[in-house]
Coordinates of C-alpha atoms and ligand atoms in Angstrom, one line a residue:
M10 CA 0.0 0.0 0.0
N11 CA 1.3 3.5 -0.9
P12 CA 1.7 5.8 2.2
D13 CA -0.7 8.2 0.5
E14 CA -3.5 5.6 0.7
Y15 CA -3.7 5.5 4.5
S16 CA -6.5 7.5 6.0
G17 CA -5.2 8.7 9.3
W18 CA -4.8 12.5 9.6
Q19 CA -1.5 12.4 11.4
T20 CA -0.2 9.8 8.9
K21 CA -1.1 12.2 6.1
A22 CA 0.6 15.1 8.0
V23 CA 3.9 13.1 7.8
H24 CA 3.6 11.4 4.4
A25 CA 1.1 13.0 2.0
G26 CA 2.4 14.6 -1.1
T27 CA 6.0 13.3 -0.7
R28 CA 8.0 13.2 -3.9
R29 CA 11.4 11.5 -3.7
S30 CA 14.3 12.1 -6.0
Q31 CA 16.5 9.3 -7.3
Y32 CA 18.5 9.6 -4.0
G33 CA 15.7 8.3 -1.8
E34 CA 16.2 11.1 0.7
M35 CA 14.2 10.7 4.0
S36 CA 13.5 14.4 4.6
E37 CA 11.8 16.2 1.7
A38 CA 14.3 17.8 -0.7
I39 CA 14.5 21.6 -1.1
F40 CA 14.4 22.3 -4.9
M41 CA 16.0 25.8 -4.6
T42 CA 15.6 26.6 -8.3
Q43 CA 13.6 29.2 -10.0
G44 CA 13.7 27.6 -13.5
F45 CA 13.7 24.1 -15.1
S46 CA 15.6 22.9 -18.3
Y47 CA 14.0 21.0 -21.1
E48 CA 15.6 18.2 -23.2
S49 CA 14.6 19.8 -26.5
A50 CA 12.8 22.7 -28.0
E51 CA 9.9 20.4 -28.6
Q52 CA 9.7 19.4 -25.0
A53 CA 9.7 23.1 -23.9
E54 CA 6.9 23.8 -26.4
S55 CA 4.7 20.9 -25.2
R56 CA 5.2 21.8 -21.6
F57 CA 3.9 25.3 -22.2
I58 CA 0.9 23.8 -23.9
E59 CA 0.1 21.3 -21.1
C60 CA 2.2 21.0 -17.9
G61 CA 2.0 17.5 -16.5
E62 CA 1.8 16.4 -12.9
D63 CA 5.5 16.0 -12.4
E64 CA 6.6 18.8 -14.7
F65 CA 7.5 22.4 -13.9
I66 CA 8.2 25.6 -15.9
Y67 CA 9.0 28.4 -13.5
A68 CA 8.9 28.7 -9.7
R69 CA 6.3 31.5 -9.8
Y70 CA 4.0 28.9 -11.4
G71 CA 5.1 25.9 -9.3
N72 CA 8.1 24.0 -7.9
P73 CA 8.5 20.4 -6.6
T74 CA 9.0 21.4 -3.0
V75 CA 6.1 23.8 -3.1
R76 CA 4.0 21.1 -4.8
M77 CA 4.7 18.7 -1.9
F78 CA 3.5 21.3 0.6
E79 CA 0.3 22.0 -1.5
E80 CA -0.5 18.4 -1.8
R81 CA 0.0 17.6 1.9
M82 CA -2.2 20.6 2.9
A83 CA -4.9 19.5 0.5
A84 CA -4.8 16.0 1.8
L85 CA -5.1 17.2 5.4
E86 CA -8.0 19.6 4.5
G87 CA -9.7 16.9 2.5
V88 CA -10.0 19.0 -0.6
E89 CA -8.8 18.4 -4.2
D90 CA -6.1 20.9 -4.6
G91 CA -4.1 23.9 -3.2
F92 CA -1.9 26.7 -4.2
A93 CA 0.8 28.1 -1.8
T94 CA 1.6 31.8 -1.6
G95 CA 4.3 34.0 -0.1
S96 CA 2.1 35.1 2.8
G97 CA -1.4 34.7 4.2
M98 CA -2.3 38.1 2.8
A99 CA -1.2 37.1 -0.7
A100 CA -3.6 34.2 -0.4
V101 CA -6.5 36.3 0.8
H102 CA -5.9 39.1 -1.7
G103 CA -5.3 36.6 -4.6
T104 CA -8.5 34.7 -3.8
L105 CA -10.7 37.8 -3.6
C106 CA -9.2 39.4 -6.7
A107 CA -9.3 36.1 -8.7
L108 CA -12.9 35.7 -7.9
L109 CA -14.4 39.2 -7.9
S110 CA -15.0 41.7 -10.8
S111 CA -16.3 45.2 -10.9
G112 CA -20.0 45.2 -10.1
D113 CA -19.9 42.0 -8.0
R114 CA -21.1 41.9 -4.4
L115 CA -19.1 40.6 -1.5
V116 CA -20.5 40.0 2.0
S117 CA -18.0 39.8 4.8
S118 CA -17.8 39.6 8.6
R119 CA -16.5 42.8 10.2
A120 CA -14.3 41.1 12.8
L121 CA -11.4 40.4 10.4
F122 CA -7.6 40.4 10.7
G123 CA -6.5 44.0 10.1
S124 CA -5.0 43.5 6.7
C125 CA -8.0 41.5 5.5
L126 CA -10.3 44.4 6.6
F127 CA -8.1 46.7 4.6
I128 CA -8.6 44.7 1.5
V129 CA -12.4 44.4 1.8
E130 CA -12.9 48.0 3.0
S131 CA -10.3 49.9 1.1
V132 CA -9.0 47.9 -1.9
L133 CA -12.0 46.1 -3.4
P134 CA -14.3 49.1 -3.5
R135 CA -11.7 51.0 -5.6
F136 CA -12.2 48.3 -8.3
G137 CA -16.0 48.6 -8.2
V138 CA -16.7 45.7 -5.9
E139 CA -19.7 46.3 -3.6
V140 CA -18.9 45.2 0.0
E141 CA -21.3 44.8 2.9
L142 CA -19.9 44.1 6.3
V143 CA -22.0 42.2 8.9
D144 CA -21.7 41.4 12.6
G145 CA -20.6 37.7 12.2
T146 CA -22.4 36.5 15.3
D147 CA -25.8 37.9 14.2
A148 CA -27.7 35.3 12.1
A149 CA -30.3 37.8 10.9
Q150 CA -27.6 40.2 9.5
W151 CA -26.1 37.3 7.4
Q152 CA -29.6 36.3 6.3
S153 CA -30.5 39.8 4.9
A154 CA -27.0 40.5 3.5
I155 CA -26.6 37.2 1.6
R156 CA -29.2 37.9 -1.1
P157 CA -29.4 36.9 -4.8
G158 CA -26.7 38.6 -6.7
T159 CA -24.1 38.0 -4.0
K160 CA -20.9 36.6 -5.6
A161 CA -18.9 35.7 -2.6
V162 CA -18.9 35.5 1.2
F163 CA -15.8 36.0 3.3
L164 CA -15.3 35.4 7.0
E165 CA -12.9 34.4 9.8
T166 CA -14.0 32.2 12.6
V167 CA -12.8 32.3 15.3
S168 CA -12.0 36.0 14.9
N169 CA -9.0 37.9 16.0
P170 CA -8.6 39.1 18.7
M171 CA -12.1 38.8 20.4
L172 CA -12.5 35.1 19.4
E173 CA -16.1 35.4 18.1
V174 CA -17.5 32.3 16.7
I175 CA -19.5 32.3 13.4
D176 CA -22.1 29.6 12.7
L177 CA -20.4 28.1 9.6
R178 CA -23.2 25.7 8.7
H179 CA -25.8 28.5 8.7
V180 CA -23.7 30.9 6.6
A181 CA -22.7 28.0 4.2
D182 CA -26.4 27.2 3.8
L183 CA -27.3 30.8 2.9
T184 CA -24.3 31.1 0.6
R185 CA -25.3 27.9 -1.3
R186 CA -28.9 29.1 -1.7
V187 CA -27.8 32.2 -3.7
G188 CA -25.1 30.3 -5.6
A189 CA -22.2 32.3 -4.1
T190 CA -18.8 31.1 -3.0
L191 CA -17.9 30.8 0.8
I192 CA -14.3 31.7 1.6
V193 CA -13.1 31.1 5.1
D194 CA -9.9 32.3 6.7
N195 CA -9.2 29.5 9.1
A196 CA -5.9 30.8 10.5
L197 CA -6.9 31.1 14.1
A198 CA -9.1 28.0 14.4
T199 CA -6.3 25.9 12.8
P200 CA -6.7 23.0 10.4
V201 CA -6.3 20.7 13.4
F202 CA -9.4 21.8 15.3
Q203 CA -11.8 23.0 12.7
R204 CA -12.5 21.0 9.5
T205 CA -13.9 24.0 7.7
G206 CA -14.5 22.2 4.4
D207 CA -16.8 19.7 6.2
L208 CA -18.7 22.6 7.6
G209 CA -19.5 24.0 4.2
A210 CA -16.7 26.3 3.1
D211 CA -15.9 26.2 -0.6
I212 CA -12.4 27.8 -0.2
V213 CA -10.3 27.6 2.9
I214 CA -7.3 30.0 3.4
Y215 CA -4.5 29.8 5.8
S216 CA -1.7 32.1 6.9
T217 CA 0.7 29.2 7.3
T218 CA 2.9 31.8 9.1
K219 CA 0.9 30.8 12.1
H220 CA 0.3 27.2 13.3
V221 CA 1.8 25.4 10.2
D222 CA 5.2 26.9 10.7
G223 CA 4.4 27.3 14.4
Q224 CA 7.9 28.4 15.3
G225 CA 8.0 32.0 14.1
R226 CA 10.4 31.4 11.3
C227 CA 8.8 32.5 8.0
L228 CA 5.8 33.8 6.1
G229 CA 3.6 31.6 4.0
G230 CA 0.0 31.1 2.9
I231 CA -2.2 28.7 1.1
V232 CA -5.5 28.6 -0.7
L233 CA -7.4 25.3 -0.7
G234 CA -10.4 24.1 -2.6
E235 CA -11.8 22.3 -5.6
Q236 CA -9.4 21.7 -8.5
E237 CA -11.6 23.7 -10.8
F238 CA -11.2 26.9 -8.7
I239 CA -7.5 26.3 -7.8
R240 CA -6.3 25.6 -11.4
R241 CA -8.8 27.5 -13.5
I242 CA -9.4 30.6 -11.5
F243 CA -6.8 31.1 -8.7
E244 CA -3.6 29.8 -10.4
P245 CA -3.9 32.0 -13.6
F246 CA -4.3 35.0 -11.4
V247 CA -1.6 34.4 -8.9
K248 CA 1.0 33.0 -11.2
H249 CA 0.9 36.2 -13.3
T250 CA 0.7 38.6 -10.4
G251 CA 3.5 37.1 -8.4
G252 CA 2.3 35.7 -5.1
A253 CA 4.5 32.6 -5.1
I254 CA 6.1 31.2 -2.0
S255 CA 9.8 30.5 -1.8
P256 CA 10.7 26.8 -2.0
F257 CA 12.7 27.2 1.2
N258 CA 9.7 28.6 3.1
A259 CA 7.5 25.8 1.6
W260 CA 10.0 23.3 2.9
I261 CA 9.8 24.8 6.4
M262 CA 6.0 24.6 6.2
L263 CA 6.2 21.0 5.0
K264 CA 8.3 20.0 8.0
G265 CA 6.0 22.1 10.3
L266 CA 3.1 20.0 9.2
E267 CA 4.7 16.8 10.6
T268 CA 4.4 18.2 14.2
M269 CA 1.5 20.7 13.8
S270 CA -1.2 18.5 15.4
L271 CA 1.0 17.6 18.4
R272 CA 1.9 21.3 18.9
C273 CA -1.7 22.5 18.5
H274 CA -3.1 20.0 21.0
R275 CA -0.5 20.9 23.6
Q276 CA -0.9 24.6 23.1
A277 CA -4.7 24.4 23.2
D278 CA -4.6 22.5 26.5
T279 CA -2.3 25.1 27.9
A280 CA -4.5 28.0 26.6
L281 CA -7.5 26.5 28.4
Q282 CA -5.5 26.3 31.6
L283 CA -4.4 29.9 31.3
A284 CA -8.0 31.0 30.5
E285 CA -9.3 29.2 33.6
C286 CA -6.5 30.7 35.8
A287 CA -7.2 34.2 34.4
E288 CA -10.9 33.9 34.9
S289 CA -10.6 33.3 38.6
H290 CA -8.3 36.3 39.2
A291 CA -9.8 39.4 40.8
N292 CA -8.0 41.8 38.5
V293 CA -9.5 40.3 35.4
A294 CA -12.9 41.6 34.2
K295 CA -13.5 39.1 31.4
V296 CA -11.8 36.2 29.7
R297 CA -12.6 35.1 26.1
Y298 CA -11.8 31.5 25.1
P299 CA -14.1 29.5 22.8
H300 CA -14.4 26.4 24.9
L301 CA -14.9 28.2 28.3
P302 CA -18.5 27.9 29.6
S303 CA -18.5 31.8 29.9
H304 CA -18.0 32.3 26.1
P305 CA -21.2 33.7 24.6
Q306 CA -21.1 31.0 21.9
Q307 CA -19.6 28.1 23.8
R308 CA -22.1 25.6 22.4
L309 CA -21.4 26.6 18.8
A310 CA -17.7 26.6 19.5
T311 CA -17.6 23.1 20.9
G312 CA -19.9 21.9 18.0
Q313 CA -17.6 23.2 15.3
M314 CA -14.1 23.1 16.9
Q315 CA -12.6 20.1 18.4
K316 CA -10.6 22.3 20.9
G317 CA -10.8 26.0 21.6
G318 CA -7.5 26.9 19.9
T319 CA -4.2 28.2 21.1
V320 CA -5.2 31.9 21.7
L321 CA -7.2 33.5 24.5
T322 CA -8.1 37.1 25.2
L323 CA -8.6 38.7 28.5
E324 CA -9.7 42.2 29.7
V325 CA -7.9 43.5 32.8
N326 CA -9.6 45.9 35.2
G327 CA -8.2 49.5 34.9
G328 CA -7.8 50.1 31.1
R329 CA -4.6 50.8 29.2
D330 CA -2.4 51.5 32.2
A331 CA -3.4 48.3 33.9
A332 CA -3.0 46.3 30.7
F333 CA 0.5 47.8 30.2
R334 CA 1.4 47.0 33.9
F335 CA 0.3 43.4 33.3
I336 CA 2.2 43.0 30.0
N337 CA 5.4 44.5 31.4
A338 CA 5.2 42.3 34.5
L339 CA 5.3 39.1 32.4
S340 CA 8.7 37.5 32.0
L341 CA 8.1 34.3 30.1
F342 CA 5.5 35.6 27.6
Q343 CA 7.2 37.7 24.9
I344 CA 5.7 41.0 23.9
S345 CA 5.0 40.5 20.2
N346 CA 2.2 40.7 17.7
N347 CA 2.3 37.2 16.1
F348 CA 0.6 34.2 17.5
A349 CA 0.9 30.4 17.3
D350 CA 4.6 30.5 18.0
A351 CA 6.4 27.9 20.2
K352 CA 7.2 30.8 22.5
S353 CA 4.2 32.3 24.4
I354 CA 3.2 35.7 23.3
V355 CA 1.3 38.7 24.8
T356 CA -0.2 41.4 22.6
H357 CA -2.0 44.7 23.3
P358 CA -4.3 44.9 20.3
A359 CA -5.6 48.5 20.8
T360 CA -2.1 50.0 20.6
T361 CA -0.5 47.6 18.1
T362 CA -2.4 45.3 15.7
H363 CA -5.6 47.3 15.8
Q364 CA -4.1 50.8 16.3
R365 CA -5.1 51.9 12.8
L366 CA -8.8 51.6 13.6
T367 CA -10.8 54.5 15.1
V368 CA -11.9 54.2 18.8
E369 CA -15.5 53.6 17.5
Q370 CA -14.4 50.8 15.2
R371 CA -12.4 49.2 18.0
L372 CA -15.2 49.4 20.5
H373 CA -17.6 47.9 17.9
L374 CA -15.3 44.9 17.8
G375 CA -15.0 44.8 21.6
I376 CA -11.3 45.8 21.7
T377 CA -11.2 48.0 24.7
D378 CA -7.9 49.4 26.2
G379 CA -7.9 46.7 28.8
V380 CA -8.0 43.9 26.2
V381 CA -4.8 41.7 26.1
R382 CA -4.4 38.7 23.7
I383 CA -2.3 35.7 24.7
S384 CA -0.9 33.0 22.5
A385 CA 0.0 29.9 24.4
G386 CA 3.3 28.4 23.5
L387 CA 5.1 25.1 24.1
E388 CA 6.7 26.0 27.5
D389 CA 5.7 24.0 30.6
P390 CA 2.2 25.0 31.5
A391 CA 3.1 25.2 35.2
D392 CA 5.8 27.9 34.4
L393 CA 3.3 29.9 32.3
L394 CA 0.7 29.7 35.0
V395 CA 3.2 31.1 37.6
D396 CA 4.2 33.9 35.2
L397 CA 0.5 34.8 34.4
S398 CA -0.6 34.8 38.0
R399 CA 2.3 36.9 39.2
A400 CA 1.7 39.5 36.4
L401 CA -2.0 39.6 37.1
D402 CA -1.2 40.3 40.8
A403 CA 0.9 43.2 39.7
V404 CA -2.0 44.9 37.8
Ligands
LIG26 C1 -1.9 36.5 10.2 C2 -3.2 36.4 9.6 C3 -3.3 36.7 8.2 C4 -2.2 37.2 7.4 O1 -1.1 36.3 7.2 P1 0.4 36.7 6.9 O2 1.0 35.4 6.7 O3 0.9 37.5 8.0 O4 0.3 37.5 5.6 C5 -4.6 36.7 7.7 N1 -5.6 36.2 8.4 C6 -5.5 35.9 9.7 C7 -6.7 35.5 10.4 C8 -4.3 36.0 10.3 O5 -4.2 35.6 11.6

């Protein structure tokens, strides 16, 4: 039996998509080449007419190491195909631009990653795309916004940084009824905990900078879906507009996939412990973590996510000064704006990742000055709990 024929998810994370060279290397090879040579002029001509499975032309179009990464991700997501990009944003931008034309209508949730919000609010309207933003947790808003004539629906669940949960089955159903395409940015929920395709998404996008690399080394992204979309709509757009990933970065991602599930499970278990610890502290007003009983959509979260993810958000009493005292008192958590790193991270969204928004926009999303986002890393949970409690005492 070929390793690709085994059905276990973790088995696929280690073996799917592997292409071995004549040397039989164990670890996947890095094909650090931008071009490929042909045996004859005739071969070059025929490859430009029809490029076969194991044939390549130019690294902006495809590369053997990148192809291994794409095939492994597609196998894990349970979809036909994928196309890797230089960053998560290249994946989001490429997908929306490949799909939408002037006069088309896009419905999107408002609680998006800052750069995604920039694309839907500031870029797409410049090219004549009509965009309607909705509150993702409000079923009625989705219902009235997704009307006939809608071309695509874009959302992120769980959202960043307030960890709102959107009912994917409901939105997928509305999207299907009007013949639109549902695009889900699944970066925060992770491919380990949320099988977005099974919940009705047509296209799933990852910033692989996050859990796939998981060790804070490099940028990457991927778009996953049916072959028809990936090869006929996305690939022609992205290969000519230059969103390709470096073969070296694709190799990092490929190796990251081997351990992604182990890391995510450990980090999610730690995140839950940190959330429970923070929730019982007198200096904390509120904790947001999808699988905590106090989360407003806990039932939905446990229904569509196997675990609550690796990120939690808390609000300390006393606004910005208290939040800064808490952040500065931490010693193990690093002050940074990424998440899903092996090293635990603390972020103050209002003054960093979401600084660009107006106060009204921030409050609309629930990002008050006391809000702090925490990404649980791979350190010993006991050490992280000590650091967290000490810093909360210092608030
Ligand atoms: C980080 C992130 C992105 C952007 O990914 P990059 O790899 O930084 O370009 C997009 N969406 C979400 C939800 C993210 O967390």
